[in-house]
mmCIF file of C-alpha atoms and ligand atoms in Angstrom:
data_model
loop_
_atom_site.group_PDB
_atom_site.id
_atom_site.type_symbol
_atom_site.label_atom_id
_atom_site.label_comp_id
_atom_site.label_asym_id
_atom_site.label_seq_id
_atom_site.Cartn_x
_atom_site.Cartn_y
_atom_site.Cartn_z
ATOM 1 C CA MET A 1 32.265 -125.064 128.953
ATOM 2 C CA GLN A 2 34.274 -122.144 127.657
ATOM 3 C CA THR A 3 32.603 -119.699 125.278
ATOM 4 C CA PRO A 4 32.311 -119.087 122.408
ATOM 5 C CA TYR A 5 30.472 -122.206 121.299
ATOM 6 C CA TYR A 6 27.524 -123.158 119.138
ATOM 7 C CA LEU A 7 25.004 -125.174 121.129
ATOM 8 C CA ILE A 8 22.748 -127.468 119.116
ATOM 9 C CA ASP A 9 19.748 -128.382 121.243
ATOM 10 C CA LYS A 10 18.211 -131.660 120.049
ATOM 11 C CA SER A 11 14.992 -130.959 121.929
ATOM 12 C CA ARG A 12 14.566 -127.811 119.785
ATOM 13 C CA LEU A 13 15.542 -129.671 116.620
ATOM 14 C CA LEU A 14 13.024 -132.436 117.178
ATOM 15 C CA PRO A 15 9.789 -130.456 116.599
ATOM 16 C CA ASN A 16 11.118 -129.400 113.169
ATOM 17 C CA LEU A 17 12.053 -132.980 112.335
ATOM 18 C CA GLU A 18 8.643 -134.250 113.358
ATOM 19 C CA LYS A 19 7.038 -131.741 110.982
ATOM 20 C CA VAL A 20 9.295 -132.910 108.164
ATOM 21 C CA ALA A 21 8.299 -136.508 108.870
ATOM 22 C CA TYR A 22 4.611 -135.576 108.944
ATOM 23 C CA LEU A 23 4.903 -133.722 105.639
ATOM 24 C CA ARG A 24 6.668 -136.696 103.997
ATOM 25 C CA GLU A 25 4.020 -139.068 105.278
ATOM 26 C CA ARG A 26 1.031 -136.998 104.217
ATOM 27 C CA SER A 27 2.379 -135.764 100.863
ATOM 28 C CA GLY A 28 4.454 -138.741 99.705
ATOM 29 C CA ALA A 29 7.313 -136.319 99.009
ATOM 30 C CA LYS A 30 10.867 -137.191 100.021
ATOM 31 C CA ALA A 31 12.953 -134.702 101.975
ATOM 32 C CA LEU A 32 16.684 -134.193 101.484
ATOM 33 C CA LEU A 33 18.741 -132.000 103.795
ATOM 34 C CA ALA A 34 20.494 -129.193 101.880
ATOM 35 C CA LEU A 35 24.024 -129.432 103.245
ATOM 36 C CA LYS A 36 24.970 -125.939 102.137
ATOM 37 C CA CYS A 37 22.695 -124.650 104.906
ATOM 38 C CA PHE A 38 23.782 -127.003 107.645
ATOM 39 C CA ALA A 39 26.560 -129.592 107.552
ATOM 40 C CA THR A 40 27.252 -130.255 111.248
ATOM 41 C CA TRP A 41 27.375 -134.021 110.864
ATOM 42 C CA SER A 42 27.432 -134.819 114.572
ATOM 43 C CA VAL A 43 23.645 -134.524 114.621
ATOM 44 C CA PHE A 44 23.044 -136.381 111.334
ATOM 45 C CA ASP A 45 22.249 -139.536 113.340
ATOM 46 C CA LEU A 46 19.116 -137.829 114.668
ATOM 47 C CA ILE A 47 18.223 -135.887 111.499
ATOM 48 C CA SER A 48 18.575 -138.914 109.242
ATOM 49 C CA ASP A 49 15.828 -140.722 111.178
ATOM 50 C CA TYR A 50 13.388 -138.115 109.819
ATOM 51 C CA LEU A 51 14.694 -137.322 106.315
ATOM 52 C CA ASP A 52 15.477 -139.353 103.177
ATOM 53 C CA GLY A 53 18.998 -138.133 102.456
ATOM 54 C CA THR A 54 20.976 -135.079 101.425
ATOM 55 C CA THR A 55 21.506 -132.725 98.526
ATOM 56 C CA SER A 56 24.613 -130.760 97.779
ATOM 57 C CA SER A 57 26.272 -127.832 96.076
ATOM 58 C CA SER A 58 29.729 -129.320 95.547
ATOM 59 C CA LEU A 59 31.747 -132.516 95.408
ATOM 60 C CA PHE A 60 32.761 -132.193 99.066
ATOM 61 C CA GLU A 61 29.130 -131.933 100.159
ATOM 62 C CA VAL A 62 28.290 -134.942 97.981
ATOM 63 C CA LYS A 63 30.999 -136.948 99.761
ATOM 64 C CA LEU A 64 29.931 -135.744 103.192
ATOM 65 C CA GLY A 65 26.327 -136.711 102.491
ATOM 66 C CA ARG A 66 27.337 -140.164 101.273
ATOM 67 C CA GLU A 67 29.712 -140.728 104.184
ATOM 68 C CA LYS A 68 27.694 -139.362 107.082
ATOM 69 C CA PHE A 69 24.013 -139.438 106.172
ATOM 70 C CA PRO A 70 22.210 -142.703 105.399
ATOM 71 C CA GLY A 71 19.778 -142.628 102.460
ATOM 72 C CA GLU A 72 19.829 -140.928 99.096
ATOM 73 C CA THR A 73 22.580 -138.592 97.981
ATOM 74 C CA HIS A 74 21.704 -136.035 95.327
ATOM 75 C CA ALA A 75 24.596 -134.301 93.638
ATOM 76 C CA TYR A 76 23.936 -130.807 92.370
ATOM 77 C CA SER A 77 26.476 -128.109 91.627
ATOM 78 C CA VAL A 78 26.386 -124.891 89.661
ATOM 79 C CA ALA A 79 29.253 -126.354 87.648
ATOM 80 C CA TRP A 80 31.292 -129.549 87.896
ATOM 81 C CA ALA A 81 34.937 -129.742 86.909
ATOM 82 C CA ASP A 82 36.106 -132.597 84.674
ATOM 83 C CA HIS A 83 38.349 -133.985 87.397
ATOM 84 C CA GLU A 84 35.449 -134.191 89.871
ATOM 85 C CA MET A 85 33.011 -136.243 87.838
ATOM 86 C CA ALA A 86 34.284 -139.752 88.635
ATOM 87 C CA ASP A 87 33.985 -139.009 92.371
ATOM 88 C CA VAL A 88 30.565 -137.404 91.926
ATOM 89 C CA ILE A 89 29.278 -140.511 90.132
ATOM 90 C CA ALA A 90 30.806 -142.860 92.714
ATOM 91 C CA ASN A 91 29.245 -141.015 95.653
ATOM 92 C CA SER A 92 25.760 -140.075 94.436
ATOM 93 C CA ASP A 93 22.415 -141.595 93.483
ATOM 94 C CA LYS A 94 21.446 -138.777 91.144
ATOM 95 C CA ILE A 95 23.325 -135.965 89.435
ATOM 96 C CA ILE A 96 21.445 -132.765 88.750
ATOM 97 C CA PHE A 97 23.113 -130.610 86.132
ATOM 98 C CA ASN A 98 22.722 -126.869 86.219
ATOM 99 C CA SER A 99 22.847 -126.403 82.463
ATOM 100 C CA VAL A 100 22.374 -128.256 79.215
ATOM 101 C CA GLY A 101 26.015 -127.449 78.514
ATOM 102 C CA GLN A 102 27.176 -129.419 81.578
ATOM 103 C CA LEU A 103 24.754 -132.252 80.806
ATOM 104 C CA ASN A 104 26.185 -132.537 77.311
ATOM 105 C CA ARG A 105 29.765 -132.261 78.539
ATOM 106 C CA PHE A 106 29.319 -135.229 80.881
ATOM 107 C CA ALA A 107 26.704 -137.118 78.834
ATOM 108 C CA GLN A 108 28.865 -140.124 78.031
ATOM 109 C CA GLN A 109 30.534 -140.397 81.399
ATOM 110 C CA THR A 110 27.177 -140.322 83.231
ATOM 111 C CA SER A 111 25.173 -142.407 80.753
ATOM 112 C CA ASN A 112 24.492 -145.130 83.352
ATOM 113 C CA HIS A 113 23.642 -142.683 86.149
ATOM 114 C CA THR A 114 20.294 -141.118 87.091
ATOM 115 C CA ARG A 115 20.385 -137.566 85.759
ATOM 116 C CA GLY A 116 18.347 -134.435 86.185
ATOM 117 C CA LEU A 117 18.430 -130.829 85.066
ATOM 118 C CA ARG A 118 17.852 -127.645 87.032
ATOM 119 C CA ILE A 119 15.203 -125.434 85.477
ATOM 120 C CA ASN A 120 14.979 -121.739 86.191
ATOM 121 C CA PRO A 121 11.291 -120.824 86.108
ATOM 122 C CA GLY A 122 12.059 -117.105 86.070
ATOM 123 C CA VAL A 123 10.135 -116.213 89.242
ATOM 124 C CA SER A 124 11.131 -116.411 92.886
ATOM 125 C CA THR A 125 10.182 -115.310 96.397
ATOM 126 C CA SER A 126 13.520 -113.808 97.348
ATOM 127 C CA ASP A 127 13.570 -110.230 98.601
ATOM 128 C CA PHE A 128 17.327 -109.938 98.149
ATOM 129 C CA ASP A 129 18.827 -109.572 94.706
ATOM 130 C CA LEU A 130 21.912 -111.307 96.090
ATOM 131 C CA ALA A 131 19.932 -114.466 96.877
ATOM 132 C CA ASP A 132 17.425 -114.338 94.036
ATOM 133 C CA PRO A 133 17.867 -117.313 91.685
ATOM 134 C CA SER A 134 15.630 -115.533 89.156
ATOM 135 C CA ARG A 135 17.584 -112.291 89.133
ATOM 136 C CA PRO A 136 18.368 -110.870 85.701
ATOM 137 C CA PHE A 137 21.054 -112.823 83.827
ATOM 138 C CA SER A 138 20.871 -115.617 86.413
ATOM 139 C CA ARG A 139 23.185 -118.592 85.872
ATOM 140 C CA LEU A 140 21.077 -120.834 88.119
ATOM 141 C CA GLY A 141 19.321 -123.337 85.879
ATOM 142 C CA GLU A 142 18.136 -123.589 82.288
ATOM 143 C CA SER A 143 15.291 -121.456 81.031
ATOM 144 C CA ASP A 144 15.577 -122.051 77.278
ATOM 145 C CA MET A 145 12.589 -124.264 76.407
ATOM 146 C CA ASP A 146 14.060 -125.460 73.101
ATOM 147 C CA ALA A 147 17.359 -126.438 74.720
ATOM 148 C CA ILE A 148 15.492 -128.307 77.487
ATOM 149 C CA ALA A 149 13.275 -130.118 74.953
ATOM 150 C CA LYS A 150 16.349 -131.494 73.188
ATOM 151 C CA VAL A 151 17.722 -133.301 76.254
ATOM 152 C CA LEU A 152 14.532 -134.728 77.739
ATOM 153 C CA ASP A 153 15.462 -138.268 76.720
ATOM 154 C CA GLN A 154 18.706 -138.048 78.721
ATOM 155 C CA ILE A 155 17.173 -137.097 82.051
ATOM 156 C CA SER A 156 14.497 -138.451 84.383
ATOM 157 C CA GLY A 157 13.891 -135.425 86.583
ATOM 158 C CA PHE A 158 13.971 -131.676 87.052
ATOM 159 C CA MET A 159 14.971 -129.512 89.964
ATOM 160 C CA PHE A 160 13.287 -126.163 90.567
ATOM 161 C CA HIS A 161 14.594 -124.028 93.423
ATOM 162 C CA ASN A 162 12.935 -120.641 93.509
ATOM 163 C CA ASN A 163 11.650 -120.269 97.079
ATOM 164 C CA CYS A 164 13.544 -118.384 99.761
ATOM 165 C CA GLU A 165 12.332 -118.360 103.361
ATOM 166 C CA ASN A 166 8.845 -118.426 101.887
ATOM 167 C CA ASP A 167 6.319 -118.693 104.721
ATOM 168 C CA ASP A 168 3.342 -117.847 102.490
ATOM 169 C CA PHE A 169 1.612 -121.020 101.253
ATOM 170 C CA ASP A 170 -0.531 -119.145 98.727
ATOM 171 C CA ARG A 171 2.568 -117.692 97.113
ATOM 172 C CA PHE A 172 4.125 -121.164 96.892
ATOM 173 C CA ASP A 173 0.915 -122.554 95.432
ATOM 174 C CA GLU A 174 0.782 -119.790 92.839
ATOM 175 C CA MET A 175 4.389 -120.387 91.786
ATOM 176 C CA LEU A 176 3.869 -124.142 91.541
ATOM 177 C CA THR A 177 0.829 -123.545 89.343
ATOM 178 C CA GLY A 178 3.001 -121.300 87.176
ATOM 179 C CA ILE A 179 5.537 -124.127 86.851
ATOM 180 C CA GLU A 180 2.761 -126.599 85.968
ATOM 181 C CA ASP A 181 1.382 -124.288 83.290
ATOM 182 C CA ARG A 182 4.716 -123.571 81.710
ATOM 183 C CA PHE A 183 6.589 -126.851 82.059
ATOM 184 C CA GLY A 184 3.718 -129.342 82.474
ATOM 185 C CA ALA A 185 4.296 -131.064 79.134
ATOM 186 C CA PHE A 186 7.946 -131.666 80.075
ATOM 187 C CA ILE A 187 7.133 -132.698 83.646
ATOM 188 C CA HIS A 188 4.813 -135.430 82.341
ATOM 189 C CA GLN A 189 7.875 -137.049 80.775
ATOM 190 C CA MET A 190 9.836 -137.123 84.059
ATOM 191 C CA ASP A 191 9.921 -139.629 86.933
ATOM 192 C CA TRP A 192 10.874 -137.240 89.703
ATOM 193 C CA ILE A 193 10.746 -133.518 90.417
ATOM 194 C CA SER A 194 12.645 -131.704 93.124
ATOM 195 C CA LEU A 195 10.993 -128.499 94.246
ATOM 196 C CA GLY A 196 14.124 -127.346 96.069
ATOM 197 C CA GLY A 197 14.281 -125.652 99.444
ATOM 198 C CA GLY A 198 13.200 -122.331 100.875
ATOM 199 C CA ILE A 199 9.704 -123.309 102.005
ATOM 200 C CA HIS A 200 9.355 -122.274 105.629
ATOM 201 C CA PHE A 201 7.002 -125.130 106.467
ATOM 202 C CA THR A 202 8.245 -125.725 110.005
ATOM 203 C CA GLY A 203 7.158 -122.240 111.088
ATOM 204 C CA ALA A 204 4.538 -122.049 113.848
ATOM 205 C CA ASP A 205 1.557 -121.014 111.727
ATOM 206 C CA TYR A 206 2.435 -122.684 108.448
ATOM 207 C CA PRO A 207 -0.518 -124.597 106.906
ATOM 208 C CA LEU A 208 1.344 -127.895 106.707
ATOM 209 C CA ASP A 209 -1.674 -129.952 105.634
ATOM 210 C CA GLN A 210 -2.392 -127.621 102.727
ATOM 211 C CA LEU A 211 1.215 -127.871 101.560
ATOM 212 C CA ALA A 212 1.184 -131.663 101.881
ATOM 213 C CA ASP A 213 -2.053 -131.973 99.921
ATOM 214 C CA ARG A 214 -0.801 -129.637 97.206
ATOM 215 C CA LEU A 215 2.397 -131.662 96.822
ATOM 216 C CA ARG A 216 0.443 -134.913 96.625
ATOM 217 C CA GLN A 217 -1.872 -133.402 94.012
ATOM 218 C CA PHE A 218 1.152 -132.330 91.953
ATOM 219 C CA ALA A 219 2.753 -135.775 92.288
ATOM 220 C CA ASP A 220 -0.474 -137.536 91.229
ATOM 221 C CA LYS A 221 -1.151 -135.229 88.315
ATOM 222 C CA PHE A 222 2.246 -135.841 86.742
ATOM 223 C CA SER A 223 2.983 -139.316 88.187
ATOM 224 C CA VAL A 224 6.267 -138.150 89.670
ATOM 225 C CA GLN A 225 8.139 -138.663 92.919
ATOM 226 C CA VAL A 226 8.400 -135.234 94.519
ATOM 227 C CA TYR A 227 11.499 -134.233 96.458
ATOM 228 C CA LEU A 228 11.940 -131.272 98.768
ATOM 229 C CA GLU A 229 15.381 -129.967 99.708
ATOM 230 C CA PRO A 230 14.866 -128.157 103.006
ATOM 231 C CA GLY A 231 17.808 -126.504 104.714
ATOM 232 C CA GLU A 232 16.726 -123.690 107.001
ATOM 233 C CA ALA A 233 13.337 -125.285 107.748
ATOM 234 C CA VAL A 234 15.051 -128.348 109.271
ATOM 235 C CA ILE A 235 17.317 -126.576 111.740
ATOM 236 C CA THR A 236 15.564 -123.262 112.350
ATOM 237 C CA ASN A 237 15.644 -122.165 116.001
ATOM 238 C CA SER A 238 17.581 -125.243 117.096
ATOM 239 C CA THR A 239 20.922 -123.681 117.880
ATOM 240 C CA THR A 240 22.422 -120.790 119.827
ATOM 241 C CA LEU A 241 25.796 -119.102 119.799
ATOM 242 C CA GLU A 242 26.914 -118.887 123.421
ATOM 243 C CA VAL A 243 29.126 -115.900 124.183
ATOM 244 C CA THR A 244 30.553 -113.987 127.150
ATOM 245 C CA VAL A 245 30.809 -110.229 127.656
ATOM 246 C CA LEU A 246 34.492 -109.218 127.771
ATOM 247 C CA ASP A 247 34.224 -105.447 128.171
ATOM 248 C CA THR A 248 31.698 -102.633 128.366
ATOM 249 C CA LEU A 249 31.990 -99.051 127.114
ATOM 250 C CA PHE A 250 29.767 -96.014 126.790
ATOM 251 C CA ASN A 251 29.926 -93.907 123.658
ATOM 252 C CA GLY A 252 26.496 -92.304 123.520
ATOM 253 C CA LYS A 253 25.133 -95.834 123.835
ATOM 254 C CA ASN A 254 25.894 -98.716 126.156
ATOM 255 C CA LEU A 255 28.257 -101.060 124.345
ATOM 256 C CA ALA A 256 29.170 -104.609 125.306
ATOM 257 C CA ILE A 257 31.979 -106.467 123.521
ATOM 258 C CA VAL A 258 31.631 -110.243 123.432
ATOM 259 C CA ASP A 259 34.133 -113.044 122.716
ATOM 260 C CA SER A 260 32.753 -113.618 119.238
ATOM 261 C CA SER A 261 32.308 -111.755 115.966
ATOM 262 C CA ILE A 262 29.397 -111.387 113.607
ATOM 263 C CA GLU A 263 31.733 -111.371 110.642
ATOM 264 C CA ALA A 264 33.553 -114.512 111.722
ATOM 265 C CA HIS A 265 30.751 -116.490 113.378
ATOM 266 C CA MET A 266 27.396 -115.247 112.028
ATOM 267 C CA LEU A 267 28.425 -113.852 108.670
ATOM 268 C CA ASP A 268 25.013 -114.160 107.026
ATOM 269 C CA LEU A 269 23.594 -111.476 109.315
ATOM 270 C CA LEU A 270 26.218 -109.059 108.074
ATOM 271 C CA ILE A 271 25.689 -109.976 104.412
ATOM 272 C CA TYR A 272 21.922 -109.504 104.633
ATOM 273 C CA ARG A 273 22.143 -106.615 107.115
ATOM 274 C CA GLU A 274 19.985 -108.323 109.697
ATOM 275 C CA SER A 275 20.140 -108.091 113.446
ATOM 276 C CA ALA A 276 20.950 -111.132 115.551
ATOM 277 C CA LYS A 277 18.186 -112.433 117.834
ATOM 278 C CA LEU A 278 18.526 -112.383 121.576
ATOM 279 C CA LEU A 279 15.793 -113.475 123.965
ATOM 280 C CA PRO A 280 13.904 -112.389 126.007
ATOM 281 C CA ASN A 281 15.048 -108.899 124.850
ATOM 282 C CA ASP A 282 13.166 -107.230 127.659
ATOM 283 C CA GLY A 283 13.947 -104.778 130.461
ATOM 284 C CA PRO A 284 14.952 -101.162 131.109
ATOM 285 C CA GLU A 285 18.582 -101.407 129.941
ATOM 286 C CA GLU A 286 19.416 -101.001 126.251
ATOM 287 C CA TRP A 287 22.760 -102.326 125.026
ATOM 288 C CA MET A 288 24.523 -102.713 121.728
ATOM 289 C CA ILE A 289 26.182 -106.132 121.493
ATOM 290 C CA CYS A 290 29.430 -105.892 119.579
ATOM 291 C CA GLY A 291 31.891 -108.405 118.181
ATOM 292 C CA LYS A 292 35.591 -108.393 119.069
ATOM 293 C CA SER A 293 36.984 -108.144 115.539
ATOM 294 C CA CYS A 294 38.430 -104.857 114.302
ATOM 295 C CA LEU A 295 35.616 -104.419 111.759
ATOM 296 C CA ALA A 296 33.838 -101.209 112.826
ATOM 297 C CA GLY A 297 30.436 -102.605 111.926
ATOM 298 C CA ASP A 298 30.939 -105.907 113.741
ATOM 299 C CA ILE A 299 27.676 -105.512 115.676
ATOM 300 C CA PHE A 300 25.181 -108.229 116.586
ATOM 301 C CA GLY A 301 22.393 -105.758 117.333
ATOM 302 C CA GLU A 302 20.759 -103.714 120.093
ATOM 303 C CA PHE A 303 18.814 -105.480 122.798
ATOM 304 C CA ARG A 304 17.081 -104.863 126.103
ATOM 305 C CA PHE A 305 18.201 -106.356 129.404
ATOM 306 C CA PRO A 306 16.889 -106.335 132.977
ATOM 307 C CA ALA A 307 20.188 -104.931 134.315
ATOM 308 C CA ALA A 308 23.385 -103.309 133.056
ATOM 309 C CA LEU A 309 25.739 -105.806 131.391
ATOM 310 C CA GLN A 310 29.082 -106.557 132.954
ATOM 311 C CA PRO A 311 32.184 -108.479 131.932
ATOM 312 C CA GLY A 312 31.563 -112.164 132.547
ATOM 313 C CA ASP A 313 27.859 -112.053 131.656
ATOM 314 C CA ARG A 314 26.730 -114.867 129.401
ATOM 315 C CA LEU A 315 24.488 -114.293 126.356
ATOM 316 C CA SER A 316 22.763 -116.761 124.011
ATOM 317 C CA ILE A 317 22.389 -115.538 120.460
ATOM 318 C CA GLN A 318 19.463 -117.353 118.879
ATOM 319 C CA ASP A 319 19.084 -119.143 115.561
ATOM 320 C CA ALA A 320 22.754 -119.806 114.913
ATOM 321 C CA ALA A 321 22.526 -123.000 112.844
ATOM 322 C CA GLY A 322 21.491 -122.262 109.246
ATOM 323 C CA TYR A 323 24.018 -120.617 106.937
ATOM 324 C CA THR A 324 26.009 -119.858 110.067
ATOM 325 C CA MET A 325 28.196 -122.756 111.195
ATOM 326 C CA VAL A 326 28.979 -123.541 107.530
ATOM 327 C CA LYS A 327 30.289 -119.981 107.065
ATOM 328 C CA LYS A 328 32.424 -119.548 110.178
ATOM 329 C CA ASN A 329 35.904 -118.322 109.417
ATOM 330 C CA TRP A 330 39.183 -117.240 110.996
ATOM 331 C CA PHE A 331 38.896 -113.473 110.393
ATOM 332 C CA ASN A 332 41.017 -111.564 112.927
ATOM 333 C CA GLY A 333 42.170 -114.910 114.329
ATOM 334 C CA VAL A 334 39.177 -114.799 116.652
ATOM 335 C CA LYS A 335 38.794 -118.168 118.346
ATOM 336 C CA MET A 336 36.378 -120.267 116.336
ATOM 337 C CA PRO A 337 33.358 -121.304 118.419
ATOM 338 C CA ALA A 338 33.429 -124.885 119.655
ATOM 339 C CA ILE A 339 30.443 -127.116 118.834
ATOM 340 C CA ALA A 340 28.372 -128.645 121.625
ATOM 341 C CA ILE A 341 25.237 -130.777 121.523
ATOM 342 C CA LYS A 342 22.503 -130.795 124.125
ATOM 343 C CA GLU A 343 21.084 -134.314 124.081
ATOM 344 C CA LEU A 344 17.425 -135.155 124.553
ATOM 345 C CA ASP A 345 18.153 -136.210 128.161
ATOM 346 C CA GLY A 346 19.389 -132.676 128.903
ATOM 347 C CA SER A 347 23.091 -133.494 129.090
ATOM 348 C CA THR A 348 25.493 -131.382 127.034
ATOM 349 C CA ARG A 349 28.622 -132.686 125.345
ATOM 350 C CA LEU A 350 31.384 -130.935 123.471
ATOM 351 C CA VAL A 351 31.847 -132.506 120.025
ATOM 352 C CA ARG A 352 34.486 -130.237 118.506
ATOM 353 C CA ASP A 353 36.836 -127.576 119.729
ATOM 354 C CA PHE A 354 39.103 -125.421 117.593
ATOM 355 C CA ASP A 355 42.479 -124.235 118.753
ATOM 356 C CA TYR A 356 45.543 -122.368 117.591
ATOM 357 C CA ALA A 357 46.702 -125.372 115.559
ATOM 358 C CA ASP A 358 43.469 -125.270 113.518
ATOM 359 C CA PHE A 359 44.034 -121.579 112.820
ATOM 360 C CA VAL A 360 47.572 -122.294 111.619
ATOM 361 C CA ALA A 361 46.380 -125.276 109.551
ATOM 362 C CA ALA A 362 43.758 -123.201 107.734
ATOM 363 C CA LEU A 363 46.493 -121.382 105.809
ATOM 364 C CA SER A 364 50.084 -121.995 104.979
HETATM 365 C C1 LIG B 1 19.879 -123.208 99.117
HETATM 366 C C2 LIG B 1 19.239 -124.353 98.453
HETATM 367 C C3 LIG B 1 18.398 -125.209 99.178
HETATM 368 C C4 LIG B 1 18.066 -125.008 100.641
HETATM 369 O O1 LIG B 1 17.385 -123.811 100.832
HETATM 370 P P1 LIG B 1 16.768 -123.403 102.265
HETATM 371 O O2 LIG B 1 16.317 -122.009 102.058
HETATM 372 O O3 LIG B 1 17.861 -123.499 103.281
HETATM 373 O O4 LIG B 1 15.663 -124.357 102.542
HETATM 374 C C5 LIG B 1 17.841 -126.274 98.505
HETATM 375 N N1 LIG B 1 18.100 -126.510 97.190
HETATM 376 C C6 LIG B 1 18.917 -125.700 96.478
HETATM 377 C C7 LIG B 1 19.171 -126.003 95.055
HETATM 378 C C8 LIG B 1 19.504 -124.608 97.078
HETATM 379 O O5 LIG B 1 20.294 -123.793 96.353
#
């Protein structure tokens, strides 16, 4: 198979899915895949066996969830346009409004639909201002207690999303207690509560039982159905970006240029200034792996190898599923990576390739 391509390995996806299923079973919480993190629908057949449905950030994600993923479809968006609402209603089981303003705007139109409101609890676990839902002047959810109190009779649930790659159970526990203390009286009047995504519960050392028991305790205390909206936790470590070395240079460091681009194919690393991951990253040779776009800083990272790299060498860049495939773009006209799936029996099949016609079709 010609590089570049994303390779989704179902045998690496499965351990995450089994943890999700275990957490659902033990806690009673439902789990919805956050499509903004991962929307590669060719593996939804497997994922949907272990989750309850999907949640969204836009009308198109709502429709994709309804069309491709059996189960519940939650519709959330930072703001809906008037012309979208009929489609949102037709394709969702619940609509979660981001503000009281939006709830009021669509109150009549959605009066027969299950409705919820996003609450901003004012604390989060994000280290990046850019990704912090509780940053100053945040638009992500209501925080005005009086405004929330006035619409309680129009909604049956709340959504809180204030975790971000949080692998610390105690920190989660502390924040949930904060939510209970502050919003408990409101939560008692609801039927369901979504606690959003960002809990890294599929990580190797995560105390899954403690999380499950805490969620069940919360659900029992308030008599609510709890939902989780995992994105990254579902697909973490399941996928690689397969690339080939095209050229090597020396400019004070050993440089290898590959047939891919961090800006076009792993944009999140560039945004958050993180290095890509390459395994085993061991050996006497140190090389900088560079993308082929003209962006000077198009660099995947520096890694160790057993021998000097040469054109034709193949590399597997790890953890290329979450916030990666959904962000790929046509910058520099670099060939978009194909998508391949490694089945549980070990066979690999190509599910999508992108060619010049797709590049042309992306603009006009
Ligand atoms: C981003 C997001 C998620 C998924 O977050 P992960 O960190 O990928 O688990 C879930 N719910 C909402 C509202 C989000 O914005």
